[in-house]
Amino acid sequence: MIASIIMVWFYIVCHLEDKMASYSTNEFKAGLKVMLDNDPCAIIENEFVKPGKGQAFNRVKIRNLKTGRVIERTFKSGESLEGADVIEMEMQYLYNDGDFRHFMNNETFDQYQCDEKIVGDAGKWLKDQDSCTVMLWNDAPIGVTPANFVELQIVETDPGVRGDTSGGGGKPAKLETGAVVRVPLFVQTDEIIKVDTRTGEYISRVKE
Amino acid sequence: MQEAWQPTCSVAMLQSRARLLTKIRAFFLEKSVLEVETPLLSHTIGTDPQLAFFATDYCLPPRLHTLFLQTSPEFAMKRLLAAGSGSIYQICKAFRNGESGRFHNPEFTLLEWYRVGFTLPQLMDEIAELILSLFAEQKALSAVQRISYQAVFQHYTGLNALEFCYADYCTYALDNQLPEAVSLCEHDHALWLDVLFSHKVQPYLGDNTLCMVYGYPACQSSLARINADDSRITDRVELFINGVELGNGFYELTDASEQNQRFDNEIASRQQKNLANVVKDERLIAALETGLPDCSGVAIGLDRLLMLLSKSASIDDVLSFSIHRA
């Protein structure tokens, strides 16, 4: 009887632990997703601080995954935080209905909608049908990251001087998604260019 | 995949370490300070609740003893002093469980020395002489600064370190991006000092300078004597270069009954915090009862010193094999 109670108890304890993994300051590594002040966060940096004759701390740099804000927080060494159920998933960007942008998981065909606050800066690189990365917290989108390189058409730029291939100087060009990037003078309206979304820099022309 | 067997430091760093050790030994040889060795493995261990230790089994069938890897050679060296060794120094390994990071490795190298008849200011002179000579080649250290804990704490935080005003401390933390300190420290003055000093003071100490902070608050006295003229402070000094804590020195406590009392307090504090129980080192108490000569002593972390000399970013860069590869 007692043995079976212990077994049931043990099962429950294991099960609970399974559901809410928690991580001690010693396990804080860059990229680990944890809950802090009820928001999902990612550890950026974790520094062990200990005066020779004093209390040990961990000074942790954390990014709030909902707001993008980076904060520093000090913990007593050995304290722990609950893990956050955050995953990043490759999805297809479908369309913008004016209020929300819609994304689809290409394997399960599950669709997700995000408002502009969640999409943030990524919005200016998103073209219908392009793939991007959507971050989900408890299966709800909290952030969108465009592909590192996107190919987009120029809808507006000043006519440049033909024959200029130096690439120096440059001029602004507006792309079909609304982003504005600097391009070399020889690049013209209607041309398709490759852009690095991490820096917002022009990479090359794309021949159709 | 092949195991990473290589050392974490360069061969040039092995040579720098050897040169550093040679210079230190030459320094003490010239001053006729005796080099000694004491056990790394002992029957007792320090009671300091802030230091976690390694324990191991000593098998001598049919008996089994627990032995401890030393967190510092301090107790054994004081027993040598009480036995009439005169001034001594030691370069040895020390072990502190759970300490790992950019400036910490659980096994590290200490230089510890004791000067019989020296007051703390006299010892600080000698510390400055040694450190400046070690940095002479690099011309990396421009000066030596001596400042009291109270003055430096006041300078960077505006707070009085010697008188704990909870409301002032909280206001400071909330206004200076350290709001978590309020719940972390509650009404524990010593803990507040640890948090505020390590976050808001230490990073700015010793800009290409050897900064010696003396006159620690009495609640952080450790094994130092309480100051004879001002009971709010203790005769303890800490060394900092470029924001890195390098060492800690005391005008050593010689009073056996006070030492006994501090041991009891620390043991009680360990129990309160549910830390591993330890027994106090009765041999140290007995040595103090016999008579420890008036002396000052200091311990300096040689790995960190080597980091500063070589401008290394991590302790791993100066260890042959840091704990991950040991």
XYZ file of C-alpha atoms in Angstrom:
534
model
C 0.000 0.000 0.000
C 2.634 2.494 1.102
C 4.781 1.436 -1.822
C 2.016 2.169 -4.290
C 1.337 5.575 -2.723
C 5.021 6.385 -3.017
C 4.983 5.262 -6.641
C 1.989 7.445 -7.460
C 3.590 10.363 -5.625
C 6.843 9.765 -7.490
C 4.976 9.682 -10.804
C 3.259 12.983 -10.014
C 6.505 14.631 -8.938
C 8.301 13.452 -12.081
C 5.400 14.537 -14.213
C 5.299 17.992 -12.644
C 8.984 18.409 -13.130
C 8.566 17.407 -16.739
C 5.975 20.114 -17.292
C 7.824 22.974 -15.638
C 11.521 22.478 -16.027
C 13.404 25.028 -14.004
C 16.965 26.159 -14.499
C 19.497 27.186 -11.869
C 21.818 30.167 -12.424
C 24.565 27.624 -13.113
C 22.618 26.453 -16.161
C 21.977 29.928 -17.588
C 23.587 29.815 -21.026
C 23.193 32.180 -23.947
C 19.957 31.297 -25.754
C 18.212 29.586 -22.827
C 14.533 30.616 -22.663
C 13.177 31.333 -19.183
C 10.238 33.082 -17.560
C 10.990 36.369 -15.798
C 8.318 38.729 -14.411
C 5.716 36.607 -16.275
C 7.314 37.245 -19.665
C 9.326 34.842 -21.821
C 12.969 35.896 -21.983
C 16.204 34.697 -23.523
C 19.509 34.681 -21.646
C 22.171 36.693 -23.469
C 25.034 36.646 -20.997
C 25.625 35.236 -17.522
C 28.500 36.427 -15.358
C 29.439 34.800 -12.058
C 30.269 37.518 -9.525
C 31.704 36.633 -6.146
C 33.622 38.751 -3.700
C 36.355 36.595 -2.126
C 34.698 37.004 1.267
C 31.073 37.446 0.276
C 27.889 36.244 -1.312
C 28.014 34.751 -4.832
C 25.792 36.336 -7.492
C 25.041 35.861 -11.136
C 24.736 39.069 -13.129
C 22.568 38.098 -16.068
C 21.808 39.978 -19.271
C 18.347 39.000 -20.518
C 16.236 39.891 -23.537
C 12.498 40.116 -23.039
C 11.220 38.207 -26.085
C 7.923 40.105 -26.162
C 9.312 43.631 -26.038
C 12.841 43.013 -27.296
C 14.148 45.038 -24.347
C 17.445 43.964 -22.833
C 17.807 44.243 -19.081
C 20.380 43.226 -16.496
C 19.305 41.351 -13.408
C 21.259 39.994 -10.467
C 20.403 36.686 -8.832
C 21.848 34.922 -5.829
C 23.854 32.000 -7.238
C 21.783 28.846 -7.151
C 18.422 30.617 -7.579
C 16.352 29.241 -10.408
C 13.858 30.350 -13.036
C 11.146 28.385 -14.746
C 11.805 27.465 -18.376
C 9.703 29.182 -21.058
C 7.959 27.136 -23.732
C 9.372 29.102 -26.630
C 10.104 27.639 -30.055
C 11.169 29.150 -33.328
C 9.496 27.769 -36.410
C 10.011 28.223 -40.136
C 6.754 29.492 -41.654
C 5.395 30.916 -44.862
C 4.167 34.498 -44.818
C 0.743 34.453 -46.471
C -0.768 37.954 -46.594
C -1.675 41.114 -44.715
C -5.397 41.641 -44.201
C -4.958 45.184 -42.977
C -5.243 44.313 -39.278
C -3.159 41.182 -39.079
C -0.441 39.417 -40.959
C -0.978 35.723 -41.500
C 1.599 32.950 -41.411
C 1.399 29.218 -42.064
C 3.368 26.265 -40.782
C 4.205 24.419 -44.021
C 4.171 21.007 -42.381
C 1.016 21.122 -40.265
C -0.728 23.890 -42.290
C -1.577 25.537 -38.944
C -2.121 29.232 -39.466
C -1.124 32.044 -37.102
C -1.976 35.734 -37.141
C 0.183 38.550 -35.755
C -0.468 42.258 -35.327
C 2.123 44.834 -36.400
C 3.430 45.189 -32.858
C 4.561 41.568 -32.899
C 5.839 41.659 -36.473
C 7.786 44.855 -35.775
C 10.691 45.712 -38.065
C 10.432 42.354 -39.843
C 7.308 43.656 -41.611
C 9.255 45.769 -44.069
C 11.003 42.684 -45.479
C 8.002 40.348 -45.753
C 6.680 39.504 -49.228
C 3.712 37.177 -49.704
C 4.761 33.528 -49.912
C 8.280 34.167 -48.596
C 9.466 32.053 -45.718
C 10.463 33.518 -42.368
C 10.897 32.449 -38.748
C 8.079 32.880 -36.257
C 8.725 32.629 -32.530
C 5.940 30.959 -30.587
C 5.384 31.148 -26.832
C 2.817 28.621 -25.606
C 1.866 28.289 -29.279
C 1.130 32.016 -29.715
C 3.378 34.179 -31.950
C 5.558 36.713 -30.114
C 8.060 37.622 -32.806
C 8.939 37.338 -36.485
C 12.391 37.215 -38.078
C 12.734 37.565 -41.853
C 15.107 35.355 -43.843
C 18.709 36.648 -43.708
C 18.575 37.418 -47.426
C 15.499 38.513 -49.347
C 14.988 39.329 -53.040
C 12.703 42.289 -53.578
C 11.711 44.548 -56.447
C 12.527 48.264 -56.491
C 9.381 50.340 -56.918
C 10.949 53.763 -56.751
C 14.459 55.240 -57.121
C 16.041 58.223 -58.851
C 17.390 57.425 -62.312
C 21.131 56.924 -61.910
C 23.994 57.508 -64.284
C 24.413 54.601 -66.726
C 27.853 53.120 -66.756
C 28.467 53.867 -63.078
C 29.483 50.538 -61.605
C 31.590 51.780 -58.730
C 28.952 51.203 -56.088
C 30.291 54.156 -54.119
C 27.925 56.819 -52.921
C 24.609 55.318 -53.919
C 21.020 56.495 -53.615
C 17.894 55.461 -51.722
C 15.546 52.928 -53.303
C 12.080 52.002 -52.122
C 11.228 48.306 -52.301
C 7.899 46.584 -52.927
C 7.514 45.781 -49.228
C 8.044 49.383 -48.162
C 11.654 49.116 -46.988
C 14.106 51.767 -48.164
C 17.717 50.691 -48.799
C 20.767 52.389 -50.313
C 21.652 51.013 -53.719
C 24.417 51.849 -56.231
C 23.621 54.533 -58.802
C 23.361 52.054 -61.705
C 20.459 50.120 -60.159
C 17.084 51.100 -61.600
C 13.363 50.992 -60.772
C 11.682 47.588 -61.421
C 14.935 45.696 -60.914
C 15.052 42.943 -58.298
C 17.814 43.177 -55.697
C 19.158 40.954 -52.932
C 19.277 42.537 -49.451
C 20.757 41.397 -46.139
C 17.894 41.937 -43.661
C 20.250 41.871 -40.640
C 22.079 45.003 -41.790
C 19.566 46.389 -44.305
C 22.370 46.493 -46.881
C 22.155 45.960 -50.616
C 24.050 42.842 -51.735
C 23.548 42.524 -55.494
C 21.185 42.715 -58.437
C 19.229 39.551 -59.180
C 19.032 38.587 -62.850
C 15.602 37.236 -63.742
C 34.696 13.866 -32.924
C 38.061 13.966 -31.238
C 38.142 15.024 -27.584
C 39.561 18.491 -27.006
C 42.745 17.465 -25.214
C 44.725 20.662 -25.726
C 45.468 23.085 -22.886
C 43.164 26.081 -22.570
C 46.145 28.467 -22.455
C 48.969 29.024 -24.919
C 52.519 27.764 -24.476
C 53.599 31.420 -24.152
C 51.238 31.678 -21.164
C 52.889 28.670 -19.501
C 56.170 30.564 -19.822
C 54.634 33.773 -18.430
C 53.349 31.836 -15.435
C 56.760 30.279 -14.799
C 58.398 33.736 -15.001
C 55.822 35.146 -12.572
C 56.522 32.387 -10.037
C 60.289 32.899 -10.369
C 59.970 36.647 -9.748
C 57.761 36.144 -6.697
C 60.188 33.614 -5.205
C 63.116 35.979 -5.861
C 61.213 38.829 -4.160
C 60.669 36.839 -0.966
C 64.134 35.268 -1.024
C 65.647 38.739 -0.958
C 63.441 39.674 2.004
C 64.272 36.453 3.845
C 60.653 35.349 3.983
C 60.564 31.568 4.259
C 58.744 29.513 1.629
C 56.565 26.809 3.223
C 54.153 24.085 2.209
C 51.052 23.104 4.164
C 48.534 20.297 3.542
C 45.907 20.747 0.848
C 44.013 17.859 2.417
C 42.989 18.366 6.064
C 40.695 17.038 8.760
C 38.948 20.386 9.186
C 37.879 23.216 6.961
C 37.022 26.896 7.299
C 33.557 27.709 8.634
C 32.926 30.713 6.355
C 29.317 30.268 5.113
C 30.276 31.954 1.827
C 32.839 29.312 0.920
C 31.716 25.919 -0.348
C 34.303 23.150 -0.032
C 35.162 19.767 -1.514
C 35.087 16.798 0.852
C 36.524 13.377 0.198
C 36.749 9.979 1.915
C 39.982 8.896 3.526
C 39.832 5.090 3.623
C 41.859 3.449 6.333
C 39.925 0.218 6.931
C 38.092 -0.422 9.089
C 37.761 3.338 9.523
C 36.600 5.990 7.128
C 37.383 9.691 7.646
C 36.176 12.758 5.827
C 38.969 15.006 4.626
C 38.602 18.449 3.077
C 40.428 20.182 0.237
C 41.507 23.548 1.620
C 39.688 26.728 0.608
C 42.820 28.616 1.744
C 46.058 27.699 3.533
C 45.371 30.283 6.227
C 44.773 28.064 9.272
C 47.783 25.824 8.663
C 50.054 28.818 8.036
C 48.904 30.460 11.270
C 49.795 27.279 13.132
C 53.299 27.556 11.664
C 53.478 31.185 12.816
C 52.378 30.166 16.323
C 55.115 27.513 16.269
C 57.714 30.245 15.696
C 58.296 30.029 11.935
C 58.771 33.782 11.548
C 57.553 35.450 8.320
C 56.435 32.888 5.744
C 54.926 32.664 2.272
C 53.328 29.923 0.246
C 52.298 29.413 -3.368
C 49.653 26.706 -3.442
C 46.386 25.496 -4.859
C 43.105 26.327 -3.124
C 39.711 24.798 -3.848
C 36.284 26.417 -3.742
C 33.281 24.392 -4.760
C 30.765 25.824 -7.207
C 32.943 28.763 -8.253
C 33.243 28.869 -12.006
C 33.119 31.828 -14.344
C 35.205 34.351 -16.225
C 37.205 35.125 -13.056
C 36.714 31.873 -11.154
C 37.909 28.296 -11.410
C 37.102 25.868 -8.565
C 40.826 25.016 -8.303
C 43.121 28.028 -8.384
C 46.542 29.236 -7.313
C 47.109 31.480 -4.305
C 50.102 33.400 -3.083
C 49.691 33.863 0.637
C 52.156 35.514 2.942
C 52.448 36.578 6.578
C 54.748 39.206 8.017
C 55.464 38.924 11.724
C 55.427 42.336 13.431
C 53.899 44.126 10.433
C 50.890 46.391 10.826
C 48.409 46.500 7.968
C 49.837 49.745 6.481
C 53.320 48.173 6.521
C 51.998 45.112 4.727
C 50.253 47.369 2.184
C 53.643 48.962 1.449
C 55.093 45.542 0.741
C 52.094 44.503 -1.406
C 52.539 47.660 -3.492
C 56.273 46.984 -3.844
C 55.662 43.419 -5.072
C 52.809 44.255 -7.456
C 54.624 47.244 -8.973
C 57.737 45.146 -9.535
C 55.698 42.432 -11.264
C 54.051 44.988 -13.551
C 57.274 46.946 -14.160
C 58.008 45.303 -17.535
C 54.552 46.079 -18.951
C 54.566 49.638 -17.525
C 50.844 48.879 -17.134
C 50.407 50.229 -13.625
C 50.747 53.943 -13.235
C 50.112 54.392 -9.542
C 49.036 53.050 -6.194
C 45.871 54.313 -4.562
C 44.880 53.794 -0.923
C 41.325 54.604 0.017
C 39.043 53.655 2.871
C 35.975 51.510 2.234
C 33.754 54.202 3.674
C 35.208 56.896 1.383
C 35.083 54.824 -1.790
C 31.550 53.596 -1.039
C 30.405 57.145 -0.350
C 32.068 58.362 -3.539
C 30.327 55.919 -5.886
C 26.956 55.441 -4.153
C 26.529 58.411 -1.841
C 25.649 55.943 0.915
C 27.147 55.484 4.344
C 28.674 51.994 4.437
C 29.134 51.952 8.205
C 25.607 52.856 9.193
C 22.850 50.803 7.649
C 19.883 52.966 6.710
C 17.474 50.566 4.988
C 15.383 53.309 3.366
C 18.436 55.049 1.865
C 19.821 51.772 0.525
C 16.464 50.886 -1.072
C 16.080 54.317 -2.652
C 19.572 54.072 -4.103
C 18.916 50.595 -5.558
C 15.601 51.650 -7.119
C 17.148 54.775 -8.652
C 20.199 52.971 -10.004
C 18.957 50.017 -12.048
C 19.347 47.552 -9.203
C 15.757 47.182 -7.936
C 16.177 43.437 -7.345
C 18.581 44.264 -4.497
C 15.615 45.181 -2.282
C 14.148 41.669 -2.247
C 17.553 40.011 -2.565
C 19.096 41.681 0.501
C 16.104 42.505 2.713
C 17.523 43.787 6.024
C 20.925 42.084 5.746
C 23.493 44.901 5.853
C 26.459 42.696 4.899
C 24.567 41.360 1.877
C 23.611 44.879 0.796
C 27.283 45.850 0.974
C 28.252 42.804 -1.141
C 25.652 43.610 -3.804
C 26.284 47.345 -3.973
C 30.055 47.126 -3.749
C 30.406 44.431 -6.413
C 27.960 46.113 -8.827
C 28.445 49.821 -8.273
C 31.919 50.317 -6.804
C 34.321 47.526 -7.716
C 33.995 47.862 -11.534
C 35.484 51.384 -11.289
C 38.396 50.595 -8.970
C 42.046 50.546 -10.002
C 42.063 52.008 -13.494
C 45.617 50.949 -14.434
C 46.293 51.474 -10.761
C 46.726 49.201 -7.795
C 43.775 50.239 -5.648
C 43.922 49.178 -2.003
C 40.645 49.543 -0.129
C 41.089 49.364 3.649
C 38.908 49.741 6.727
C 36.109 47.329 5.824
C 32.879 47.557 7.836
C 33.057 45.413 10.972
C 30.268 43.121 9.684
C 32.702 42.046 6.953
C 35.674 41.409 9.187
C 36.244 37.715 8.383
C 39.564 36.910 10.119
C 40.734 40.480 10.583
C 41.059 42.404 13.828
C 38.527 45.043 14.718
C 40.218 48.447 14.484
C 41.587 49.573 17.836
C 40.386 53.182 17.440
C 37.075 52.672 15.609
C 35.049 49.565 16.378
C 32.851 50.144 13.302
C 35.691 49.074 11.022
C 38.078 46.188 10.700
C 41.761 46.068 9.762
C 41.178 44.423 6.409
C 42.409 45.427 2.957
C 41.280 44.359 -0.514
C 43.290 44.834 -3.700
C 41.803 45.802 -7.059
C 43.282 46.399 -10.486
C 41.045 47.396 -13.416
C 37.938 46.377 -11.496
C 39.232 42.890 -10.708
C 39.475 41.747 -7.087
C 42.980 40.468 -6.678
C 43.527 39.783 -3.007
C 42.568 40.225 0.570
C 44.718 41.050 3.598
C 44.244 41.286 7.343
C 45.879 42.549 10.458
C 45.391 39.078 11.831
C 43.069 38.257 14.646
C 45.199 36.705 17.409
C 42.637 36.535 20.203
C 41.723 32.849 20.640
C 38.407 33.451 22.376
C 37.249 35.941 19.764
C 38.287 33.535 17.014
C 36.321 30.821 18.801
C 33.300 33.118 18.972
C 33.514 33.938 15.245
C 33.708 30.227 14.420
C 30.565 29.618 16.505
C 28.750 32.484 14.769
C 29.677 31.157 11.350
C 28.635 27.621 12.267
C 25.277 28.957 13.466
C 24.914 30.922 10.237
C 25.675 27.760 8.231
C 22.943 25.882 10.081
C 20.498 28.710 9.479
C 21.222 28.561 5.750
C 21.023 24.747 5.648
C 24.626 24.498 4.526
C 26.850 21.477 5.093
C 27.751 21.200 8.765
C 31.394 21.675 9.704
C 33.359 21.362 12.909
C 35.641 24.189 13.910
C 39.377 23.838 13.678
C 40.289 23.244 17.335
C 43.959 23.009 16.363
C 43.870 26.621 15.172
C 42.185 27.705 18.392
C 44.835 25.820 20.399
C 47.586 27.502 18.367
C 46.067 30.940 19.033
C 45.834 30.100 22.744
C 49.531 29.282 22.742
C 50.138 32.585 21.010
C 50.068 33.848 17.448
C 52.612 36.645 17.084
C 51.201 40.008 15.966
C 51.274 39.814 12.197
C 49.622 40.849 8.950
C 48.892 38.522 6.087
C 47.505 38.645 2.571
C 46.383 36.226 -0.126
C 46.590 37.087 -3.815
C 45.019 35.117 -6.658
C 47.882 34.386 -9.034
C 45.644 33.309 -11.922
C 43.891 36.668 -11.878
C 47.221 38.433 -11.520
C 48.383 36.603 -14.634
C 45.133 37.590 -16.399
C 45.840 41.243 -15.622
C 49.497 40.986 -16.635
C 48.558 39.394 -19.960
C 45.297 41.333 -20.455
C 43.405 38.052 -20.774
C 39.615 38.138 -20.824
C 39.037 34.825 -19.081
C 40.738 32.782 -16.393
C 40.637 29.840 -18.829
C 43.213 31.715 -20.925
C 45.827 31.502 -18.157
C 45.197 27.976 -16.829
C 46.834 24.940 -18.413
C 43.540 23.089 -18.121
C 40.513 24.914 -16.751
C 37.891 22.817 -14.980
C 36.081 21.977 -18.236
C 39.179 20.221 -19.550
C 40.764 19.092 -16.311
